[in-house]
PDB file of C-alpha atoms in Angstrom:
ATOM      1  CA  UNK A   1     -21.209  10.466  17.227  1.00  0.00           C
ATOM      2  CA  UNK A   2     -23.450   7.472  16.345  1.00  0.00           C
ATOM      3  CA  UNK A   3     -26.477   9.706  16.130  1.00  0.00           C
ATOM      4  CA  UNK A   4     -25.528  11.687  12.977  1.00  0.00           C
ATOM      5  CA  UNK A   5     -23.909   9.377  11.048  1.00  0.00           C
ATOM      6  CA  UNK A   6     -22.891   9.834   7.205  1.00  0.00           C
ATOM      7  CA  UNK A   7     -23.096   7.706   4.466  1.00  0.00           C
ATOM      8  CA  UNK A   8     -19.791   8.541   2.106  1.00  0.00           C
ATOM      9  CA  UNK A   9     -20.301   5.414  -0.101  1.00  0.00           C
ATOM     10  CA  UNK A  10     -23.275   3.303  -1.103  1.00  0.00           C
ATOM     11  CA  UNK A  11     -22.343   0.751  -4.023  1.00  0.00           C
ATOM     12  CA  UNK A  12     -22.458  -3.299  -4.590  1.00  0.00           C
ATOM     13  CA  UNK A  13     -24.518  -6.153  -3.663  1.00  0.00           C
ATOM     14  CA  UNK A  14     -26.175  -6.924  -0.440  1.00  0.00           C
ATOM     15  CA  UNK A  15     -24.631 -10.544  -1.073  1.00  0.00           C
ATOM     16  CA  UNK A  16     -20.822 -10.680   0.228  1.00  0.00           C
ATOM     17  CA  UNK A  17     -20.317 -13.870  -2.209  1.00  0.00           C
ATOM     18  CA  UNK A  18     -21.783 -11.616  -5.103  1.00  0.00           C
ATOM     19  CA  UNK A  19     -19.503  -9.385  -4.679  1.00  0.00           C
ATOM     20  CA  UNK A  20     -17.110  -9.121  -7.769  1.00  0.00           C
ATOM     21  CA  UNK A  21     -14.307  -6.834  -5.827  1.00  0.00           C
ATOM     22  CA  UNK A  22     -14.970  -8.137  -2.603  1.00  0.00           C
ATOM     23  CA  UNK A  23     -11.189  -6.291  -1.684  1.00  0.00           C
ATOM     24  CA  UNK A  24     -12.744  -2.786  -2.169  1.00  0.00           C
ATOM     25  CA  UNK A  25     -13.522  -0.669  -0.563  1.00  0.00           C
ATOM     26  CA  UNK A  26      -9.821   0.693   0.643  1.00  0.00           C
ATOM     27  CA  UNK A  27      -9.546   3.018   3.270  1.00  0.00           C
ATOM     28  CA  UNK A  28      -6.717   4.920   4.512  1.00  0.00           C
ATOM     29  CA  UNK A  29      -6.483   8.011   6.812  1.00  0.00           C
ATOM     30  CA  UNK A  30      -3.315  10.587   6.990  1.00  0.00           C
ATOM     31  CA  UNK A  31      -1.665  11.469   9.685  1.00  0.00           C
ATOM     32  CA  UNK A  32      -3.651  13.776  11.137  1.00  0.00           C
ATOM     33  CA  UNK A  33      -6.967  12.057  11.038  1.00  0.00           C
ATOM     34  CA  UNK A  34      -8.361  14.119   9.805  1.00  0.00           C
ATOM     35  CA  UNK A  35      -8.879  12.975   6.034  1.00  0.00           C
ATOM     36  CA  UNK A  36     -10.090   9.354   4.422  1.00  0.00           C
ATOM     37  CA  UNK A  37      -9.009   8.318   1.593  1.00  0.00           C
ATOM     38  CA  UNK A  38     -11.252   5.578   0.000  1.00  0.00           C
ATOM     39  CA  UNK A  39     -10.606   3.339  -3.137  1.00  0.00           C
ATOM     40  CA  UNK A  40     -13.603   2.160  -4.254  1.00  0.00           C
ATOM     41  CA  UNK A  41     -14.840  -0.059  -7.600  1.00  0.00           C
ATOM     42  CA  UNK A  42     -17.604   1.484  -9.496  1.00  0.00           C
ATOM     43  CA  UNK A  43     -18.639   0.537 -13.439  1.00  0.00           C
ATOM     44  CA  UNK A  44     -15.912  -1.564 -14.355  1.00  0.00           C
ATOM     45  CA  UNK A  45     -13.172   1.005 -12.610  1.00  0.00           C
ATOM     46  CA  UNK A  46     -10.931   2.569  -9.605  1.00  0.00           C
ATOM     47  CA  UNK A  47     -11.956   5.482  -8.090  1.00  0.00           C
ATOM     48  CA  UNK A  48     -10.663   7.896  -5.281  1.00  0.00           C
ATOM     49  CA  UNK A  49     -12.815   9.827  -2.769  1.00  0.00           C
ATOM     50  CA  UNK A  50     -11.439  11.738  -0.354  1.00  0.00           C
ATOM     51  CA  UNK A  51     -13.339  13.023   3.067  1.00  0.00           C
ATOM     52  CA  UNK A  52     -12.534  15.927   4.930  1.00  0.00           C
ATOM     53  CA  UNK A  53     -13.735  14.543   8.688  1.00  0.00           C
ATOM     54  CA  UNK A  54     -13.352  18.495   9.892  1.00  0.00           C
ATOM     55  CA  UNK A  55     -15.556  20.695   7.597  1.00  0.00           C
ATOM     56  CA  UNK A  56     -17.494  17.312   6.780  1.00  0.00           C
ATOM     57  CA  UNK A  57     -16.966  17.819   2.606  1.00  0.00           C
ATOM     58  CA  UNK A  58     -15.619  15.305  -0.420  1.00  0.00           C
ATOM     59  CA  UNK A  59     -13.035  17.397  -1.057  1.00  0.00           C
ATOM     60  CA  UNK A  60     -11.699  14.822  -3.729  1.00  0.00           C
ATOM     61  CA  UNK A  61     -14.921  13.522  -5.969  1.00  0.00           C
ATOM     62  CA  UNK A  62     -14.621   9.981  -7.876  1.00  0.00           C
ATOM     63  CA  UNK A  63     -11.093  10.488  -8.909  1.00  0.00           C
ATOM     64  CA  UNK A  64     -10.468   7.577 -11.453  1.00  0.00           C
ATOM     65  CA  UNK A  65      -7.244   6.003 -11.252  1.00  0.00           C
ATOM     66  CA  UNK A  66      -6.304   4.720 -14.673  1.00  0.00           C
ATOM     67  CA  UNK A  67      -3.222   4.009 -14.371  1.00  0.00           C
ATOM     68  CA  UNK A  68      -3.949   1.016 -12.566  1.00  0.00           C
ATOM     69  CA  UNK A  69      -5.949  -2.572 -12.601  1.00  0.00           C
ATOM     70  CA  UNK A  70      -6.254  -3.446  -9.226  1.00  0.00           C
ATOM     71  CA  UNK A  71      -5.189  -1.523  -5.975  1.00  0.00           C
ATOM     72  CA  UNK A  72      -4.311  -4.262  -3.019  1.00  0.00           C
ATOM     73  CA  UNK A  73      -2.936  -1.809  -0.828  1.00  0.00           C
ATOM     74  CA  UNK A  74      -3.006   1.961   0.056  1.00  0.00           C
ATOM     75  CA  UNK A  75      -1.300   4.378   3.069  1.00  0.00           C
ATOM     76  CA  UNK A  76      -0.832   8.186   3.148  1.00  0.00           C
ATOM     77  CA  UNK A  77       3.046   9.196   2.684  1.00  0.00           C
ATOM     78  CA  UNK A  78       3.995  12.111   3.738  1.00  0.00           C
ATOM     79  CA  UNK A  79       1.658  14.373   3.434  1.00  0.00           C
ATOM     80  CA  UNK A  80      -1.710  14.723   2.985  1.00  0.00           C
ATOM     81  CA  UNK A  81      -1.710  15.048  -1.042  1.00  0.00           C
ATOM     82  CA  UNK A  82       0.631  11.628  -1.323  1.00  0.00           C
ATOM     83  CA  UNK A  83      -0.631   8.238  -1.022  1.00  0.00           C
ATOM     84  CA  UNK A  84       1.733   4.914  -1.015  1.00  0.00           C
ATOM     85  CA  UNK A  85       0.230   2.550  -3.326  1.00  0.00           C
ATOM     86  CA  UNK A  86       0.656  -1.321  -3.825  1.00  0.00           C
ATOM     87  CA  UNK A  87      -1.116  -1.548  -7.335  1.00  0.00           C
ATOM     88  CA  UNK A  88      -1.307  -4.144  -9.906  1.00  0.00           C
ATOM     89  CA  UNK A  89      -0.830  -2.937 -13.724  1.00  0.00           C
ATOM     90  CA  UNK A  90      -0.224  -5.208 -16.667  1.00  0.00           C
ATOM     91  CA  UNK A  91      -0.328  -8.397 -14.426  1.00  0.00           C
ATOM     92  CA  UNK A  92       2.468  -6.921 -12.492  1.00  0.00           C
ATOM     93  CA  UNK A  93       2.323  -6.050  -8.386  1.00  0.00           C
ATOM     94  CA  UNK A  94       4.801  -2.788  -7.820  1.00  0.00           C
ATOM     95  CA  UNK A  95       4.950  -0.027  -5.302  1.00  0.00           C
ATOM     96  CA  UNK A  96       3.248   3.352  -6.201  1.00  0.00           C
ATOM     97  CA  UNK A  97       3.816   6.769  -4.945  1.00  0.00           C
ATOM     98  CA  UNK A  98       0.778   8.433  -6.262  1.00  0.00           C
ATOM     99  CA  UNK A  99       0.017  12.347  -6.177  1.00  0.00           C
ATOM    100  CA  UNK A 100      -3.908  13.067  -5.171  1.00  0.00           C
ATOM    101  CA  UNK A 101      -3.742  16.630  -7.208  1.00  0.00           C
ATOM    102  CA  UNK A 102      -2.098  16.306 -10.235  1.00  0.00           C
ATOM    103  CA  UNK A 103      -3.256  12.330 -10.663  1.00  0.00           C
ATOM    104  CA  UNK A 104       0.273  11.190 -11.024  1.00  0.00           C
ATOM    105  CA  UNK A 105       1.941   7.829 -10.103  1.00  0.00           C
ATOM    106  CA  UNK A 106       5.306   7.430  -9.792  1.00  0.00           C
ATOM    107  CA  UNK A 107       6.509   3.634 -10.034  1.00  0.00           C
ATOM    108  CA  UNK A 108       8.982   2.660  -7.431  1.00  0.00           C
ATOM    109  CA  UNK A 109       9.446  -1.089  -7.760  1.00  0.00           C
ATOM    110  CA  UNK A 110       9.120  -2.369 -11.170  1.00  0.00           C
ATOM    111  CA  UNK A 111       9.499  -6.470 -11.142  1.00  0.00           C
ATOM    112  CA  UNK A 112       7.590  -9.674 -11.452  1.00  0.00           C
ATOM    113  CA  UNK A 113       8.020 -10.308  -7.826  1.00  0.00           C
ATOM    114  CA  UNK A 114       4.800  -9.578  -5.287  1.00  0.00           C
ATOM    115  CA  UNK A 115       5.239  -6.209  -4.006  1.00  0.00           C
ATOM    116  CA  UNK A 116       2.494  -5.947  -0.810  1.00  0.00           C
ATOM    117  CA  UNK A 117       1.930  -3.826   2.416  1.00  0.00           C
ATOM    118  CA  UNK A 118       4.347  -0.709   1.200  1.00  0.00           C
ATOM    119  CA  UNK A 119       4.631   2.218   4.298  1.00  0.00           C
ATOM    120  CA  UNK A 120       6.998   5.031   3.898  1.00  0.00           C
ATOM    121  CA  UNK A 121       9.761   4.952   7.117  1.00  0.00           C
ATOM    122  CA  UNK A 122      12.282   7.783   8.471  1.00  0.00           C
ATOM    123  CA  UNK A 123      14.980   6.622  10.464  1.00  0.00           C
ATOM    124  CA  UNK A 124      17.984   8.758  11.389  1.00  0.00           C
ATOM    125  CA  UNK A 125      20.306   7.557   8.911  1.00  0.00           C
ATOM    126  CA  UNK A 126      17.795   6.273   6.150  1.00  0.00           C
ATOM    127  CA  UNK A 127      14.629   6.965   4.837  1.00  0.00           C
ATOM    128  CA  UNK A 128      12.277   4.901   2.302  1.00  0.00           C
ATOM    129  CA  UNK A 129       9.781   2.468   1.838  1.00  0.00           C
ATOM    130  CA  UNK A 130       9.668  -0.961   3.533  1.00  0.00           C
ATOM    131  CA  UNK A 131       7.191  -3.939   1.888  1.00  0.00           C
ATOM    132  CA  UNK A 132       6.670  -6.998   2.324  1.00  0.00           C
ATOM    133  CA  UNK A 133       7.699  -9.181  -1.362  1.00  0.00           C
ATOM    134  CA  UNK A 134       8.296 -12.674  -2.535  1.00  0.00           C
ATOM    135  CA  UNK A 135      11.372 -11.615  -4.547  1.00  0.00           C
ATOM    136  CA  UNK A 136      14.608 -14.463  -3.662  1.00  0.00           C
ATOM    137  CA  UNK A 137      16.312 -11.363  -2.563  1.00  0.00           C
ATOM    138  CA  UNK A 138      17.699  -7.798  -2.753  1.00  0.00           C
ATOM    139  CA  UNK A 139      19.851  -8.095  -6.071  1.00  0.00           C
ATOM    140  CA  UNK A 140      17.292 -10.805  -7.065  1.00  0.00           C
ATOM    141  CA  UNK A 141      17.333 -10.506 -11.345  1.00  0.00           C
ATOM    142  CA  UNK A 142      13.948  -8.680 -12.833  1.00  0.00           C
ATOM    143  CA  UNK A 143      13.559 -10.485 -15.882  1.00  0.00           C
ATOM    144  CA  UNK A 144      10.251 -12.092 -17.146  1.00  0.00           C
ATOM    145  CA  UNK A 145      11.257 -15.280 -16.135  1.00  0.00           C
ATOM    146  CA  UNK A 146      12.899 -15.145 -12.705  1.00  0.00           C
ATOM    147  CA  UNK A 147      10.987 -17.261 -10.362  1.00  0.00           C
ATOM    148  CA  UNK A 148       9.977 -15.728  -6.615  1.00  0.00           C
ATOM    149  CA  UNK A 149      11.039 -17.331  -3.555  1.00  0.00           C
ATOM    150  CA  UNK A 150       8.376 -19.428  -1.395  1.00  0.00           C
ATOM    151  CA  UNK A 151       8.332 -17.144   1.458  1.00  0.00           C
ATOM    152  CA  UNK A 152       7.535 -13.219   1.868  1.00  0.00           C
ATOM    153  CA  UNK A 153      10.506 -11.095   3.544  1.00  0.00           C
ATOM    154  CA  UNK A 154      10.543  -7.505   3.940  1.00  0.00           C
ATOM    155  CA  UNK A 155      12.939  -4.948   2.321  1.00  0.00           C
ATOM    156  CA  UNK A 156      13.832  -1.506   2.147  1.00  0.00           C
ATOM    157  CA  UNK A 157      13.781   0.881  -1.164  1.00  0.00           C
ATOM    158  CA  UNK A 158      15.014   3.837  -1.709  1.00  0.00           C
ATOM    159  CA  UNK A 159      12.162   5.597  -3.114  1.00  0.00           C
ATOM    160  CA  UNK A 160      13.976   9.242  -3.297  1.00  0.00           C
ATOM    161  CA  UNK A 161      16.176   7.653  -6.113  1.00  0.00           C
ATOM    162  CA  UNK A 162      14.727   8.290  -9.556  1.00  0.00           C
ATOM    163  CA  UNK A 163      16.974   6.332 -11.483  1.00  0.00           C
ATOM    164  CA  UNK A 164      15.896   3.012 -13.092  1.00  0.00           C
ATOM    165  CA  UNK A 165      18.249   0.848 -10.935  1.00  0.00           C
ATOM    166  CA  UNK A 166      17.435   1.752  -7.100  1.00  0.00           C
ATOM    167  CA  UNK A 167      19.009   0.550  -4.496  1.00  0.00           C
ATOM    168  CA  UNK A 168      17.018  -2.207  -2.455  1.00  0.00           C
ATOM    169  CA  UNK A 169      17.838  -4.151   1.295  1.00  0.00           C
ATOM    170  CA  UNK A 170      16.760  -7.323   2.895  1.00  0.00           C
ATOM    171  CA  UNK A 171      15.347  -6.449   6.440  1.00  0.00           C
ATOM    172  CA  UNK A 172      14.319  -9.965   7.132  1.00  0.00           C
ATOM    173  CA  UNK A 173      15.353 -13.821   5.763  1.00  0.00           C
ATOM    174  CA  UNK A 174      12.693 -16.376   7.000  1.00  0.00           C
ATOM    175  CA  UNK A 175      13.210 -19.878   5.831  1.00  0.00           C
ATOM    176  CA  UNK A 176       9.967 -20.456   7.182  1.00  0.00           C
ATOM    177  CA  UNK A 177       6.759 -18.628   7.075  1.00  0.00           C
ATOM    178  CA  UNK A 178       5.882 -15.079   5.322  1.00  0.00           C
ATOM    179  CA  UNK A 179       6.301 -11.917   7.105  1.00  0.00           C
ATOM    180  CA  UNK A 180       4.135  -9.512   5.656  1.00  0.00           C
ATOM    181  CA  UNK A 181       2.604  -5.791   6.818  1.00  0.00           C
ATOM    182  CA  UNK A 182       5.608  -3.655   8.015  1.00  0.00           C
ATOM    183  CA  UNK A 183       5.835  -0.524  10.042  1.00  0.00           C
ATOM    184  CA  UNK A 184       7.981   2.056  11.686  1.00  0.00           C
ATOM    185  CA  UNK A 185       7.724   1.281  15.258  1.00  0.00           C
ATOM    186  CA  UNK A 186      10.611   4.016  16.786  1.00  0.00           C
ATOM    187  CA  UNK A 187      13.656   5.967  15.670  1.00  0.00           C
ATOM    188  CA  UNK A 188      15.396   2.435  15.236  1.00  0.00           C
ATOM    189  CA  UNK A 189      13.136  -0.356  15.094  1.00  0.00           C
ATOM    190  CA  UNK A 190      10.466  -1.986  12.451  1.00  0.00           C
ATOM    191  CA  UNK A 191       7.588  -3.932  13.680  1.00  0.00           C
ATOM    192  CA  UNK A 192       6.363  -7.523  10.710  1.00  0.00           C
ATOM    193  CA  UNK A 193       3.703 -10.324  10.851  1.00  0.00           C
ATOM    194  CA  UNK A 194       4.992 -13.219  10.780  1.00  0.00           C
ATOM    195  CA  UNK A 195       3.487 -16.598  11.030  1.00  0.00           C
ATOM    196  CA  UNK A 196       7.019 -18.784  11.022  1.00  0.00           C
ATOM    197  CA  UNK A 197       6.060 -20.658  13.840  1.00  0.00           C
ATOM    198  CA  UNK A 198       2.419 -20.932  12.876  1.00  0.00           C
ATOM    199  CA  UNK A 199       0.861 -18.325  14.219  1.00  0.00           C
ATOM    200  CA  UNK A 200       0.581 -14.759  13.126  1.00  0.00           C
ATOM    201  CA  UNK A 201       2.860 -12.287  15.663  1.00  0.00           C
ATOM    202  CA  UNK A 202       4.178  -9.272  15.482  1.00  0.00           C
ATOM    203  CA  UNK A 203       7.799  -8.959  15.662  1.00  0.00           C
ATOM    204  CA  UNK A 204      10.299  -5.842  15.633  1.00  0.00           C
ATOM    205  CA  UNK A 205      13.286  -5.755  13.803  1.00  0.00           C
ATOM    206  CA  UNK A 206      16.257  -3.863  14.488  1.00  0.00           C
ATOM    207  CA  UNK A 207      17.631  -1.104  11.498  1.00  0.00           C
TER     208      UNK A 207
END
């Protein structure tokens, strides 16, 4: 309805190339559609809103999210209280599972490599989080001074193991290129960018 229109979030400068967080804001809705999430930078920090589309309420208020020092990336997991999180703390881009009600995050990747474009996938005989990283590959060392490969590939973690050391696969190995922003596509496949032969498709990959 263009007649009644809302405004959920009024903030910055009127000048794009002013703009000091010209990433923000981050939206995200769950699976429903029938709540946005939005990430937003307001007085020198992160905040959450959240927008219940049906009964037309914030039911989530400028929700600061401390833990973090920039957000690149953000999805709803599996529910409607979880969001998937690619988040930069200390200098350092990791995967986040973040709960909305008790303002917890939950670190799932924790290396110097680039961890982008996380989304949570179910397939019959494995479940986790696919992303897109720069890491050399899956049993690539973590240490301060490992150096990341030239080219983003996607892998698979598995997020439901809470020890320190979780297990991680390569999904793709482009020599040329990146291939970035994966998704579940079916019950077997995974759908990338990739701009390998100069030019961005979209490509499915086979689990």
């Amino acid at each position: 309805n263009f007649l009644n229109r809302k405004v959920l979030l009024k903030y910055g400068t009127r000048s794009y190339e002013n703009e000091q967080n010209p990433n923000y804001p981050i939206l995200a809705w769950d699976g429903k559609g029938t709540r946005l999430a939005c990430i937003y930078w307001k007085e020198g920090k992160l905040r959450l809103f959240v927008y219940d589309v049906m009964n037309r309420i914030k039911i989530v208020k400028d929700q600061e999210l401390h833990q973090f020092d920039q957000v690149q990336d953000m999805k709803y997991m599996l529910d409607a209280n979880t969001l998937l999180l690619s988040a930069v703390k200390a200098g350092q881009s990791d995967i986040y599972v973040y709960k909305i009600d008790k303002e917890t995050a939950q670190q799932v990747t924790n290396d110097v490599y680039d961890d982008l474009d996380a989304s949570f996938v179910a397939f019959p005989n494995k479940t986790g989080i696919i992303y897109a990283s720069n890491r050399p590959n899956a049993a690539a060392a973590t240490s301060s001074d490992s150096l990341p490969a030239k080219h983003f590939n996607i892998f698979m973690v598995d997020n439901w193991n809470q020890s320190e050391f979780k297990q991680i696969s390569q999904l793709t190995d482009l020599k040329f290129g990146n291939a970035r922003f994966p998704s579940q596509y079916n019950t077997s496949h995974f759908t990338f960018v990739s701009d390998e032969n100069g030019i961005n498709n979209r490509y499915a990959g086979f689990f």
